[in-house]
PDB file of C-alpha atoms and ligand atoms in Angstrom:
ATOM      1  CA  UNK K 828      84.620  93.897 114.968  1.00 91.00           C
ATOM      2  CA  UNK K 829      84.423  93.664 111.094  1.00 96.00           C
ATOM      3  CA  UNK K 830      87.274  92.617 109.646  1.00 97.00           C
ATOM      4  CA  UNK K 831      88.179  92.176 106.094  1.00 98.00           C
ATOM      5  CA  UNK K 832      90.788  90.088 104.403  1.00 98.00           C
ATOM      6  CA  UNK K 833      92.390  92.228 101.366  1.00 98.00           C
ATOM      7  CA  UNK K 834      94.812  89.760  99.553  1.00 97.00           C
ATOM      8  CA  UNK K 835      96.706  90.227  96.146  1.00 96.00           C
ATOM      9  CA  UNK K 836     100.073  90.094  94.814  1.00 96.00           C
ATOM     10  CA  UNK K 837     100.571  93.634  95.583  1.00 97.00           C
ATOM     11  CA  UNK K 838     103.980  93.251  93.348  1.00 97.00           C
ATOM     12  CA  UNK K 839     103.975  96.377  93.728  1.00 98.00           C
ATOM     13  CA  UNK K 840     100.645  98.524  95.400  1.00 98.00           C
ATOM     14  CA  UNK K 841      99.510 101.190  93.501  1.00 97.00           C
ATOM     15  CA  UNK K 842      97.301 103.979  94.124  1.00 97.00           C
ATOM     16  CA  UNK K 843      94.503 102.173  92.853  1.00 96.00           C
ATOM     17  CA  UNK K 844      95.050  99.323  95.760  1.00 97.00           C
ATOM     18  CA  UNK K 845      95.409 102.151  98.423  1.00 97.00           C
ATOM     19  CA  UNK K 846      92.457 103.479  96.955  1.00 96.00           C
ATOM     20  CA  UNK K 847      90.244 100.126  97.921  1.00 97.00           C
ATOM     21  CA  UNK K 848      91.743 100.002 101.627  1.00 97.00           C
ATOM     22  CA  UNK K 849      90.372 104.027 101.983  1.00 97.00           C
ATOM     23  CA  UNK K 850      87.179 102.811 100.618  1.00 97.00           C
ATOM     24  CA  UNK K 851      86.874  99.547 102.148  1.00 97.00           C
ATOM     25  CA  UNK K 852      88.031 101.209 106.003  1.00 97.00           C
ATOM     26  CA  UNK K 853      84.275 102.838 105.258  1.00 97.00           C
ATOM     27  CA  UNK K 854      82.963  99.636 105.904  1.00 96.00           C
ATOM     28  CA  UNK K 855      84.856  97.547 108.313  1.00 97.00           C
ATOM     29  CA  UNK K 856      86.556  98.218 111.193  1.00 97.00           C
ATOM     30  CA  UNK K 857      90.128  96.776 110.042  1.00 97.00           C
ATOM     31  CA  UNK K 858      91.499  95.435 106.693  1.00 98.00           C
ATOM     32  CA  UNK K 859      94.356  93.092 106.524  1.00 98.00           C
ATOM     33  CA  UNK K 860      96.209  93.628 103.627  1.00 98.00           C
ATOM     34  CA  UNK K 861      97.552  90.067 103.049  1.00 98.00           C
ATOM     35  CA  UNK K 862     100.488  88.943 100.472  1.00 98.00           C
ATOM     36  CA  UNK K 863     100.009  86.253  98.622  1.00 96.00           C
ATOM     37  CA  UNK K 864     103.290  84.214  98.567  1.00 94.00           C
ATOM     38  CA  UNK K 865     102.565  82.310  95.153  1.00 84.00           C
ATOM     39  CA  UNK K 866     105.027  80.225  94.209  1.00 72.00           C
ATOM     40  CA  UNK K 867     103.611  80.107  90.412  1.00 74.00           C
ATOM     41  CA  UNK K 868     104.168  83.856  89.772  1.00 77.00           C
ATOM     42  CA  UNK K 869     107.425  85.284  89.573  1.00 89.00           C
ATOM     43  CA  UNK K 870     107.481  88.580  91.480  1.00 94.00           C
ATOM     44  CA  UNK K 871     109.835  91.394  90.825  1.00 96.00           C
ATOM     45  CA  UNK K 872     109.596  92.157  94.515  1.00 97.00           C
ATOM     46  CA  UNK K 873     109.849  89.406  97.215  1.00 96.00           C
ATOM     47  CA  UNK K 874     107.144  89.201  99.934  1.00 97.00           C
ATOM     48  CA  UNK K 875     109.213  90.851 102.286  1.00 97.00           C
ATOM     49  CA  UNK K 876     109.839  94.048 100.148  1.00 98.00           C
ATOM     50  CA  UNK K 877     106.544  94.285  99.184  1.00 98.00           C
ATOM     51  CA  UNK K 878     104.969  93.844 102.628  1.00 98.00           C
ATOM     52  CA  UNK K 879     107.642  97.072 103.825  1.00 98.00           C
ATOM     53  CA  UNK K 880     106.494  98.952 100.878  1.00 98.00           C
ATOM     54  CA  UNK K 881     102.485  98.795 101.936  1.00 98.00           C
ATOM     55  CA  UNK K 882     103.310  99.485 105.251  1.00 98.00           C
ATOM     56  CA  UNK K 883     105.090 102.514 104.330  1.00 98.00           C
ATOM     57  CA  UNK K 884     102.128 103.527 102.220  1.00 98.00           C
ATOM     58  CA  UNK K 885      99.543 102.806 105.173  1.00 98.00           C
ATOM     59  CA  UNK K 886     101.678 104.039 107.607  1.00 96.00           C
ATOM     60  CA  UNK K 887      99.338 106.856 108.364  1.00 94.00           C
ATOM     61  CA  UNK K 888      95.995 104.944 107.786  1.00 93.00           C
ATOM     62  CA  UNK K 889      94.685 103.539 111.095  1.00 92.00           C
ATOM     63  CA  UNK K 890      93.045 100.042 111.362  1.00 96.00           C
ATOM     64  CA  UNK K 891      95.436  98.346 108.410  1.00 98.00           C
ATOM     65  CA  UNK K 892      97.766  95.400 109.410  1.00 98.00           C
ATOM     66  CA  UNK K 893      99.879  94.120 106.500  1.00 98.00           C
ATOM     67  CA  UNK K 894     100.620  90.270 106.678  1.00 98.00           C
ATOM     68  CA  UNK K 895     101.093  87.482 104.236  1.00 98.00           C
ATOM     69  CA  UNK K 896     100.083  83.794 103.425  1.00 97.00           C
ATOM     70  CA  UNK K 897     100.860  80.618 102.069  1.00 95.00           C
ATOM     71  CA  UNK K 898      98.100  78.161 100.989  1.00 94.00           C
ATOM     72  CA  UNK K 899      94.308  78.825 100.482  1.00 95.00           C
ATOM     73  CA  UNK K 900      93.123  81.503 100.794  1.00 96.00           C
ATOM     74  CA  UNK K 901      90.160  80.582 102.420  1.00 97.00           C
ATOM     75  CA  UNK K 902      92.296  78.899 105.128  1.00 97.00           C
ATOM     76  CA  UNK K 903      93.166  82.147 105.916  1.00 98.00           C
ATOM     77  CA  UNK K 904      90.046  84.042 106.286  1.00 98.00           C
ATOM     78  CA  UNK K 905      89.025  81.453 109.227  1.00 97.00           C
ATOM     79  CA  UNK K 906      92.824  81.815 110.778  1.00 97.00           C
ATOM     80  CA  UNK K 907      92.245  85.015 110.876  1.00 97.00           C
ATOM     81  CA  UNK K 908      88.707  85.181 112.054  1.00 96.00           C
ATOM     82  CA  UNK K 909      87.328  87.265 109.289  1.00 97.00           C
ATOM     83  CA  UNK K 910      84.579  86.746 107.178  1.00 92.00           C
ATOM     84  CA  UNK K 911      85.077  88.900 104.130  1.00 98.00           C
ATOM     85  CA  UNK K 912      87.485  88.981 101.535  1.00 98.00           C
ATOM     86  CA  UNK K 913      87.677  92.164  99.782  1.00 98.00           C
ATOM     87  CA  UNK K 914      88.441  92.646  96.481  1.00 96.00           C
ATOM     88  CA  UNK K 915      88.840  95.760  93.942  1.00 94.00           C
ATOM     89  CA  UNK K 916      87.294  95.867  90.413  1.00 92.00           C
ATOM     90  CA  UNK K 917      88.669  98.362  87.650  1.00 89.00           C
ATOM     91  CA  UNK K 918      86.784  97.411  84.643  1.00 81.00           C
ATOM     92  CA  UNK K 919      84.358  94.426  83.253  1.00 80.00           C
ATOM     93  CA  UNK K 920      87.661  93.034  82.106  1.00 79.00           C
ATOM     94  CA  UNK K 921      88.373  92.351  85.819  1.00 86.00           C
ATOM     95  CA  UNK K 922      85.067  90.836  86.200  1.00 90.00           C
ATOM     96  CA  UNK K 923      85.205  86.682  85.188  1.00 91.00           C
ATOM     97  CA  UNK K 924      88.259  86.542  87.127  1.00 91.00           C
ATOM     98  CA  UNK K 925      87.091  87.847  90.052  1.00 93.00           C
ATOM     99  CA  UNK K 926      84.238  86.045  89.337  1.00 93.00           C
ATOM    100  CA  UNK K 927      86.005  82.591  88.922  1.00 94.00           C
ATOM    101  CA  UNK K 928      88.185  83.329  92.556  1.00 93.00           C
ATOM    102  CA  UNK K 929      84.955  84.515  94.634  1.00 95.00           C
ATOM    103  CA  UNK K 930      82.666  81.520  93.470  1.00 95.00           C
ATOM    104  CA  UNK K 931      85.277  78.746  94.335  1.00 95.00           C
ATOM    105  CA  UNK K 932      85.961  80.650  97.959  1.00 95.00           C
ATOM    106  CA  UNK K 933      82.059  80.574  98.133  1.00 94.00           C
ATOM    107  CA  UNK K 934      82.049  76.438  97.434  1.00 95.00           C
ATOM    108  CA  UNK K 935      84.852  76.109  99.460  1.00 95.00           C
ATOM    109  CA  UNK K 936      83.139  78.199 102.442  1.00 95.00           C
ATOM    110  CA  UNK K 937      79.573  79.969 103.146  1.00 93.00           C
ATOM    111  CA  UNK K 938      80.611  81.600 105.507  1.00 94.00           C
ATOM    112  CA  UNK K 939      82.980  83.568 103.808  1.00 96.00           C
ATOM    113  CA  UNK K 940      82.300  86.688 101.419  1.00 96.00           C
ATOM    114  CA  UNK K 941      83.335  88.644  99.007  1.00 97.00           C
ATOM    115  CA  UNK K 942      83.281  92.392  98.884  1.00 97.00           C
ATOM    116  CA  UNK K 943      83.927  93.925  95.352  1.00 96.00           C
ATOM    117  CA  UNK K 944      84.667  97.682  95.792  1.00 96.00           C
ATOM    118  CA  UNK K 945      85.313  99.713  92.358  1.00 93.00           C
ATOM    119  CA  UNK K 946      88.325 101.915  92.505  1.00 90.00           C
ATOM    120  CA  UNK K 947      88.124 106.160  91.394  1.00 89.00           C
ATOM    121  CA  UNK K 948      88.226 106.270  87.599  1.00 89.00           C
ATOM    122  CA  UNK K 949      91.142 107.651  87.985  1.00 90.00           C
ATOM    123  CA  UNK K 950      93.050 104.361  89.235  1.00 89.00           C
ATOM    124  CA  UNK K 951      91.194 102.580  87.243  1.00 88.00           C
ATOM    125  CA  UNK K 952      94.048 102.235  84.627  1.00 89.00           C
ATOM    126  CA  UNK K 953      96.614 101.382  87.148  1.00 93.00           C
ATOM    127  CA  UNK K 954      97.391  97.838  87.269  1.00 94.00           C
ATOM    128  CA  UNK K 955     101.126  96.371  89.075  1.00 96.00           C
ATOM    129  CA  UNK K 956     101.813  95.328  85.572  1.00 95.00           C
ATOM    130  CA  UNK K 957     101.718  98.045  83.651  1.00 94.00           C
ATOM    131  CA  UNK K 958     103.373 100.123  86.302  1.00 97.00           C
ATOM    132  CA  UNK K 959     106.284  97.433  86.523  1.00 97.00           C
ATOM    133  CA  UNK K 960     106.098  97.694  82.391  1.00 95.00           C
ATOM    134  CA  UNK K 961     106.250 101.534  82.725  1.00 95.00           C
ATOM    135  CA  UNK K 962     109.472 101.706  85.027  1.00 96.00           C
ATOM    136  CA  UNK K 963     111.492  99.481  83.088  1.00 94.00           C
ATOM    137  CA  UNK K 964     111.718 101.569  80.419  1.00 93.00           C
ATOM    138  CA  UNK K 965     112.737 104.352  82.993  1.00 91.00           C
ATOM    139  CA  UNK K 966     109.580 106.456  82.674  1.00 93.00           C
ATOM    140  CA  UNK K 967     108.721 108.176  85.914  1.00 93.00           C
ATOM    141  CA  UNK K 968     105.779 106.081  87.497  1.00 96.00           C
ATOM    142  CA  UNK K 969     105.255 108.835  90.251  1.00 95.00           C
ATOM    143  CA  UNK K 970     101.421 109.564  89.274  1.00 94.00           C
ATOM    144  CA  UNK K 971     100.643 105.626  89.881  1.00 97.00           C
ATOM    145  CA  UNK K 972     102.104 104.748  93.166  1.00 98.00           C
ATOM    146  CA  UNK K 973     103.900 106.667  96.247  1.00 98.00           C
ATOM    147  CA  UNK K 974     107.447 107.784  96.045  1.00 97.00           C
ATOM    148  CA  UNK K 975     109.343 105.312  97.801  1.00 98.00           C
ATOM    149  CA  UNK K 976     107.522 102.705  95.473  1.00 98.00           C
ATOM    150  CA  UNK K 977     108.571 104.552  92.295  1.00 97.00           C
ATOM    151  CA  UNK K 978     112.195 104.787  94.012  1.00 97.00           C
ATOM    152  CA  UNK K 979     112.326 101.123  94.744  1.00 97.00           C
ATOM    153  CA  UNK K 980     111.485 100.655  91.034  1.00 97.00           C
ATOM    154  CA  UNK K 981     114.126 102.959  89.759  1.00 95.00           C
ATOM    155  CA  UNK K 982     116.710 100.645  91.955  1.00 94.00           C
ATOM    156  CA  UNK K 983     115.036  97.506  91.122  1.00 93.00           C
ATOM    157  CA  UNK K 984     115.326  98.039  87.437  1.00 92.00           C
ATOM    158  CA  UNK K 985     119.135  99.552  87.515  1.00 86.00           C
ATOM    159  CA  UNK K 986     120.105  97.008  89.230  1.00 73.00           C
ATOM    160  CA  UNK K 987     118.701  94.532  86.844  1.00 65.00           C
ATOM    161  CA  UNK K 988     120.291  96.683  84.368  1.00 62.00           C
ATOM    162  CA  UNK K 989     123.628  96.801  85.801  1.00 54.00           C
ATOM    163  CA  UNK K 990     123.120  93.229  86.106  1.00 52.00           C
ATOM    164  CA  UNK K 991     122.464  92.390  82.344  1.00 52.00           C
ATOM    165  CA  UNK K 992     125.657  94.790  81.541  1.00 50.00           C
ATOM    166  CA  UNK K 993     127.740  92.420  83.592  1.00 49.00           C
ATOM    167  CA  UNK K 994     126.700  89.634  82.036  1.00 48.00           C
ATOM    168  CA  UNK K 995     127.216  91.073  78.437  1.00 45.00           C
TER     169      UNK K 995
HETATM  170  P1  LIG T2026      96.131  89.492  92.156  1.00 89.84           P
HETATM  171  O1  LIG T2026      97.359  88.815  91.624  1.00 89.84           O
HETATM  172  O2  LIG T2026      95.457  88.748  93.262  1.00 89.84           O
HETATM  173  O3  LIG T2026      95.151  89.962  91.111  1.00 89.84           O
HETATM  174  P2  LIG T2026      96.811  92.275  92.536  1.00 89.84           P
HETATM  175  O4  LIG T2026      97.800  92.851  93.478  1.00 89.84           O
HETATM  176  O5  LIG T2026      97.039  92.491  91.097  1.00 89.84           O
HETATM  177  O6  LIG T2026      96.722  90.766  92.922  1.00 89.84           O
HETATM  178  O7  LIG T2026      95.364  92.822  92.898  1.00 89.84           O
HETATM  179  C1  LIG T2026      94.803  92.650  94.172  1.00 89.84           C
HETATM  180  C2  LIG T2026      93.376  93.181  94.132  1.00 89.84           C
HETATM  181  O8  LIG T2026      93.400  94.586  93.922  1.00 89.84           O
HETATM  182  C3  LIG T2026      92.505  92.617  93.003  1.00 89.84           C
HETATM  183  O9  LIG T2026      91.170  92.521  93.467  1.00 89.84           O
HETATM  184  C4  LIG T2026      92.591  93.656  91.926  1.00 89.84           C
HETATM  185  O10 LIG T2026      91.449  93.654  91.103  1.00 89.84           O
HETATM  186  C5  LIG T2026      92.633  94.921  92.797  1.00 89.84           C
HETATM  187  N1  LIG T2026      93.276  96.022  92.095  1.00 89.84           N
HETATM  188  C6  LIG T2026      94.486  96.066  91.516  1.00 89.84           C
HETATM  189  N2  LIG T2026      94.715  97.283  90.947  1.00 89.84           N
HETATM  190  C7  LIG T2026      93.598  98.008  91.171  1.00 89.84           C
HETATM  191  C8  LIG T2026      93.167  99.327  90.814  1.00 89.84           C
HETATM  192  N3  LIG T2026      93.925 100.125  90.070  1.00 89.84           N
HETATM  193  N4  LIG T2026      91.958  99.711  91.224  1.00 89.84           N
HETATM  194  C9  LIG T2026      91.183  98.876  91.937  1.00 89.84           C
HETATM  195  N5  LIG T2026      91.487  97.643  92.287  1.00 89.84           N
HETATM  196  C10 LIG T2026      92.687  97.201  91.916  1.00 89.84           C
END
C-alpha cells in the first residue's frame, strides 16, 4: 500500500490543501494528513480544533486519516511506515522553502521522499495566512475554505473581539 505523509500547520485548511489530498489520493493509496504541533508558531487554532476541522472537510473523501505529531518529521514517516511526504507548491515563492525542508528530510533519510504536487490556479492564492488575515477584518472567507471553517473563524475572531472589549 502507498502511503503518503501530508503534514503542515493546517491553522486552518483551505481549499487549496484539500485540493493536494484530491490530487495526491491519484497517486497513493492513503494520505495522512498530519498536524504539526510546533511549539514555535503560535496557532489561532489548537491541534485539536484543527484536526476536527480537516476531518469534517474529508469526511467524505475515502483513504484520508487525520493525525498529528510532535518531533521530526522524519521520525514520523518511519512510525508510520510511509515513505513519502507530500507537499503542495503554489508559486516559485513557495519553492526555497520547500526546497530547504525536503533536502534536510533527504540527509536525514534516503529512504524517504518528497512529492511536490501544484495546487489549481485557482487555490493558488489561498494561503492559512491570508485567510486568517481576511476573517479578522470580518470579510466573508467562504470562497477559500468550507463553511464550518469560515464559521469557526467568524467565532474565533468575535470572541477575540469580545475579548479585547473586556479588557478595554
Ligand atoms: P506549513 O506551516 O508546513 O507550511 P501549511 O499548512 O501552511 O503548513 O502548508 C502545508 C502544505 O500545504 C505546504 O506544502 C504548503 O505549501 C501547502 N499549501 C498550503 N496552501 C496551499 C495552496 N493554496 N495550494 C497548494 N498547496 C498549499
Amino acid at each position: 500500500m502507498k502511503v503518503a505523509v501530508y503534514p503542515g500547520s493546517f491553522d486552518p485548511i483551505t481549499y487549496g490543501h484539500l485540493d493536494i489530498i484530491h490530487r495526491g489520493l491519484k497517486v497513493f493509496d492513503k494520505i495522512i494528513v498530519a498536524v504539526l504541533v510546533n511549539s514555535s508558531k503560535k496557532p489561532l487554532f489548537s491541534i485539536e480544533e484543527r484536526k476536527k476541522m480537516i476531518r469534517e472537510a474529508t469526511k467524505k473523501i475515502e483513504r484520508v486519516e487525520v493525525d498529528s505529531f510532535q518531533g521530526l518529521l522524519i521520525d514520523y514517516v518511519h512510525k508510520r511506515k510511509a515513505n513519502v511526504i507530500l507537499r503542495g507548491l503554489r508559486a516559485i515563492s513557495d519553492f526555497e522553502y520547500e526546497l530547504k525542508i525536503a533536502s534536510t528530510n533527504r540527509i536525514l533519510s534516503e529512504e524517504v521522499e518528497t512529492l511536490f504536487l501544484m495546487t489549481n490556479h485557482k487555490h493558488s492564492f489561498i494561503s492559512s495566512e491570508n485567510v486568517k488575515e481576511i476573517a479578522k477584518y470580518g470579510a466573508d472567507v467562504r470562497g477559500l475554505v468550507p463553511e464550518h471553517v469560515a464559521e469557526a473563524l467568524e467565532a474565533k475572531f468575535s470572541e477575540s473581539s469580545i475579548w479585547t472589549l473586556d479588557r478595554e
